[in-house]
Tab-separated table of C-alpha atoms in Angstrom:
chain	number	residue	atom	x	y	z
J	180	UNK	CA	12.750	14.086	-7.968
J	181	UNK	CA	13.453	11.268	-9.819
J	182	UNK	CA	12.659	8.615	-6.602
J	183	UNK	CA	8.493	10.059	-6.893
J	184	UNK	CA	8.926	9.738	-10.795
J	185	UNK	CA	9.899	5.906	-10.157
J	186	UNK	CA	7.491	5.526	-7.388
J	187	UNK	CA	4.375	7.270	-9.561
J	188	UNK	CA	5.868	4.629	-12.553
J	189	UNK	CA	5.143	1.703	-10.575
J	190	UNK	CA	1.957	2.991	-8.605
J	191	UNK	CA	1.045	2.760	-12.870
J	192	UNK	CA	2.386	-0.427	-13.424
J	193	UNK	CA	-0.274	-1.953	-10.432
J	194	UNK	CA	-3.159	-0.186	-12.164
J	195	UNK	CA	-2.543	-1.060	-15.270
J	196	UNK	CA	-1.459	-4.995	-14.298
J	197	UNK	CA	-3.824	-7.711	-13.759
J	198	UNK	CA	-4.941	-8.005	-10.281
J	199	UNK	CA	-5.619	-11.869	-9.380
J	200	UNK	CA	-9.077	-12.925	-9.313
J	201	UNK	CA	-8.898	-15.700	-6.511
J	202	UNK	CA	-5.820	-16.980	-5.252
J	203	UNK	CA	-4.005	-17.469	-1.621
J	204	UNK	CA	-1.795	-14.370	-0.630
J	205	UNK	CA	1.062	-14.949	-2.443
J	206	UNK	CA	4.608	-13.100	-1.329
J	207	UNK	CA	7.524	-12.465	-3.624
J	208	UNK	CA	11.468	-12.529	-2.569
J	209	UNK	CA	13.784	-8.574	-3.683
J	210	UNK	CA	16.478	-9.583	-5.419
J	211	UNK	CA	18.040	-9.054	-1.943
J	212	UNK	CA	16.163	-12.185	-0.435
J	213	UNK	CA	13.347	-9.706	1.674
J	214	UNK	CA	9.932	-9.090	0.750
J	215	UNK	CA	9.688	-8.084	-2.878
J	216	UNK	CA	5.559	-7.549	-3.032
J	217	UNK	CA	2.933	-9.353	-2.221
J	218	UNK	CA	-0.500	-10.478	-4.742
J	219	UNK	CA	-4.057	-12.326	-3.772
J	220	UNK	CA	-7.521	-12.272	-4.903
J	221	UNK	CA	-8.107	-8.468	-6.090
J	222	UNK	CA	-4.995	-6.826	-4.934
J	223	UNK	CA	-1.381	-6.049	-5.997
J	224	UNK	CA	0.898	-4.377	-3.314
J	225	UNK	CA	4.858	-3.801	-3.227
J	226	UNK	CA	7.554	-1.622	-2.009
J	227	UNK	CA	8.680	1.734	-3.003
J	228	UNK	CA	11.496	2.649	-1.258
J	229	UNK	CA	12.921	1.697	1.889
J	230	UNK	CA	15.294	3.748	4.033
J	231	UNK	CA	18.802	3.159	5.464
J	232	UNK	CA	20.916	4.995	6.828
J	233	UNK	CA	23.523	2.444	6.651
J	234	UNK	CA	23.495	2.782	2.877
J	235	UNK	CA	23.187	6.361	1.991
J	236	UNK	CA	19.118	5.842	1.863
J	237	UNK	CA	16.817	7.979	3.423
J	238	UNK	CA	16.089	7.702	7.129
J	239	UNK	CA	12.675	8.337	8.892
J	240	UNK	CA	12.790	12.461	8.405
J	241	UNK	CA	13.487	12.304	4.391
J	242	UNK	CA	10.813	9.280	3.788
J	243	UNK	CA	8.586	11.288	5.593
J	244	UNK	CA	9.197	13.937	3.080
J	245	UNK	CA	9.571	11.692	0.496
J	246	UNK	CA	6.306	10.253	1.313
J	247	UNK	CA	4.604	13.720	1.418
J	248	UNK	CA	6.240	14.953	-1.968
J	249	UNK	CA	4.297	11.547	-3.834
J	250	UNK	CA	1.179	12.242	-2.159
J	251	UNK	CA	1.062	15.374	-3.524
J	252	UNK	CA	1.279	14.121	-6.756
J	253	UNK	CA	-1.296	11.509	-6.415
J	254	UNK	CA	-3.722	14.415	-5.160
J	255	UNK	CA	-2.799	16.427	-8.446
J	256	UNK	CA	-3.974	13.256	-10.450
J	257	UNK	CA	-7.094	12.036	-8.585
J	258	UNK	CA	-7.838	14.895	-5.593
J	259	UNK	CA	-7.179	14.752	-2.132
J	260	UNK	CA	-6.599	11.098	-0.820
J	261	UNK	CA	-8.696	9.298	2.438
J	262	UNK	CA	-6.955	8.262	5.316
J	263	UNK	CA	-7.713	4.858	6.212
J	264	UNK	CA	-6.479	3.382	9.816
J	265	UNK	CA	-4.943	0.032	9.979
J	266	UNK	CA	-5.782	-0.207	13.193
J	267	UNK	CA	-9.573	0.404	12.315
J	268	UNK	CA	-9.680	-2.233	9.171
J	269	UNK	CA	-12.105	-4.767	10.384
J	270	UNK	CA	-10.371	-7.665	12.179
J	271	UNK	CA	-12.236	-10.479	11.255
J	272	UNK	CA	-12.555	-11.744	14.501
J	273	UNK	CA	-16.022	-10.140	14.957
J	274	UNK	CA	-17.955	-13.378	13.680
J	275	UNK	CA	-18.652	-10.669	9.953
J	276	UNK	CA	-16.761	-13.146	8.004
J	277	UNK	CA	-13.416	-12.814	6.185
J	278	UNK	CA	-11.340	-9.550	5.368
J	279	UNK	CA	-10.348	-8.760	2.533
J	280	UNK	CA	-6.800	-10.456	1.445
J	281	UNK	CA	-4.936	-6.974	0.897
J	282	UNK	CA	-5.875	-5.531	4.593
J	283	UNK	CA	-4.755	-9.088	5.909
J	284	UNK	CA	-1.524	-8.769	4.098
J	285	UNK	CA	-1.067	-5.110	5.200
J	286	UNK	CA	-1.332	-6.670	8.426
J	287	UNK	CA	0.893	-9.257	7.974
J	288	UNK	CA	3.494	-7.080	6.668
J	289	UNK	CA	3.408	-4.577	8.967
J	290	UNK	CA	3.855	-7.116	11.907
J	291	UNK	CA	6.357	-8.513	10.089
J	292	UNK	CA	8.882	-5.653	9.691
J	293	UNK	CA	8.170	-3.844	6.507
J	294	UNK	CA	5.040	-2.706	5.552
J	295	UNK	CA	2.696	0.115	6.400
J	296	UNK	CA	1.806	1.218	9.679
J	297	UNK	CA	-0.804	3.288	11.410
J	298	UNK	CA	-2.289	4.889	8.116
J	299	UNK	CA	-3.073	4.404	4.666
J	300	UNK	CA	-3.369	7.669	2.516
J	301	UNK	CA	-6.164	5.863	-0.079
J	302	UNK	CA	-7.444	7.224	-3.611
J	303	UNK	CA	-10.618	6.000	-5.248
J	304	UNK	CA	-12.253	4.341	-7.189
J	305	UNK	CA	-9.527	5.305	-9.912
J	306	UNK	CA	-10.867	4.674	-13.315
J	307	UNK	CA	-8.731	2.255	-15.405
J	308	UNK	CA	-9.591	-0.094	-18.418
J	309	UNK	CA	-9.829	-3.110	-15.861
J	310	UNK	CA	-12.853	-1.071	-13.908
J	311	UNK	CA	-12.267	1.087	-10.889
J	312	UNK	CA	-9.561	0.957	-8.669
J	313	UNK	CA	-8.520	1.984	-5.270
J	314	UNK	CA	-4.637	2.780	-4.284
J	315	UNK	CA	-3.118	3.214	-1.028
J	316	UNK	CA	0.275	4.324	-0.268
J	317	UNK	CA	1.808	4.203	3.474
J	318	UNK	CA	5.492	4.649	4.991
J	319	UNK	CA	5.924	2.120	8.188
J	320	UNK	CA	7.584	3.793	11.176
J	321	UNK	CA	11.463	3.227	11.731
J	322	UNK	CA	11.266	0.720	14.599
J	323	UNK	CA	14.851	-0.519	16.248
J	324	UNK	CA	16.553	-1.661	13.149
J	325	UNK	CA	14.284	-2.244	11.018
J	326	UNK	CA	14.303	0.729	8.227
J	327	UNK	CA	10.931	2.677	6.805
J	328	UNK	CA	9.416	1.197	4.049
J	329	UNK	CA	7.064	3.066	2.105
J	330	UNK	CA	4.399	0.855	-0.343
J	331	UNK	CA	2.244	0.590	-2.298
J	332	UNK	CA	-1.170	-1.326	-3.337
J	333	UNK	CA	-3.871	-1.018	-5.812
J	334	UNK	CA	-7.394	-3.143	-5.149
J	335	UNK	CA	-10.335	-4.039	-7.209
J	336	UNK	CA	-12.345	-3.162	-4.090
J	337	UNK	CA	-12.778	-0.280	-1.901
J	338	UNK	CA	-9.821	0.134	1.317
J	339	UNK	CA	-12.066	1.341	4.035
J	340	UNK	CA	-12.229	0.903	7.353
J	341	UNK	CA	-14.953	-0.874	9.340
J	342	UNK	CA	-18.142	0.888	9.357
J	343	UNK	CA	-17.260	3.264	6.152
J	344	UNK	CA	-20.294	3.372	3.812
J	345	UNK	CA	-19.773	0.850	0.891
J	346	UNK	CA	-16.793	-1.591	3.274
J	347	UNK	CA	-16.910	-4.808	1.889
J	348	UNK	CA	-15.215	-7.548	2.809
J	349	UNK	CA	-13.894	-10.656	0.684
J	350	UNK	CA	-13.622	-14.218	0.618
């Protein structure tokens, strides 16, 4: 399928790009003028493919399989993958201190529109020559008209969800 081949292409690209040491959350326009990606302090994260029908793209039923056919091939690269609840990242609003950027842009995203929702299917730590790495794919649920959109993002530290052993958070 040459839609995983271009989705397991740029799942490389992220862990073999710089991830940003510090920053704000930055986002960055699709040529169409919608959300292209988004960077901050330790993460990269950006669409893979987004469904509409309208178009002749894949609708809910073939991102879903879509979504399934990648995740196999992450597994045959790095084993079977975590899966890591959005809706069990920590909040921040516990008095803990900060979350981490990426789960705050997930979150941002997703109640934006696009973005991941419900689930992220997470691999790692993924060795690469910047140190390990942890990458987490997710497909956001068709809502009204707004389409799926399946991502991806790849973090210099661990995507877990509150209370995992080794959660960190970051400034």
């Amino acid at each position: 399928m040459r839609r995983i081949a271009a989705a397991l292409d740029a799942v490389d690209a992220l862990l073999d790009g710089a991830l940003p040491a510090s920053g704000p959350v930055q986002r960055e326009p699709s040529p169409d003028g919608g959300w292209g990606g988004s960077h901050g302090a330790g993460f990269r994260m950006e669409p893979l493919w987004e469904g509409r029908a309208d178009h002749g793209a894949p609708g809910q039923e073939e991102t879903g399989e879509r979504l399934a056919a990648l995740t196999s091939a992450l597994e045959d690269r790095w084993g079977p993958h975590r899966e890591v609840s959005l809706r069990a990242l920590p909040s921040g609003e516990d008095g803990d201190g900060p979350v981490l950027p990426l789960l705050e842009e997930l979150r941002s995203v997703d109640g934006d529109g696009p973005g991941p929702g419900g689930a992220l299917l997470v691999w790692g730590p993924v060795v690469t020559p910047h140190g390990p790495r942890w990458v987490a794919v997710s497909t956001a649920p068709c809502e009204g008209d707004v389409p799926p959109m399946t991502v991806a993002a790849v973090s210099d530290v661990p995507i877990e969800e509150a209370g995992e052993p080794g959660a960190r958070r970051g400034a």
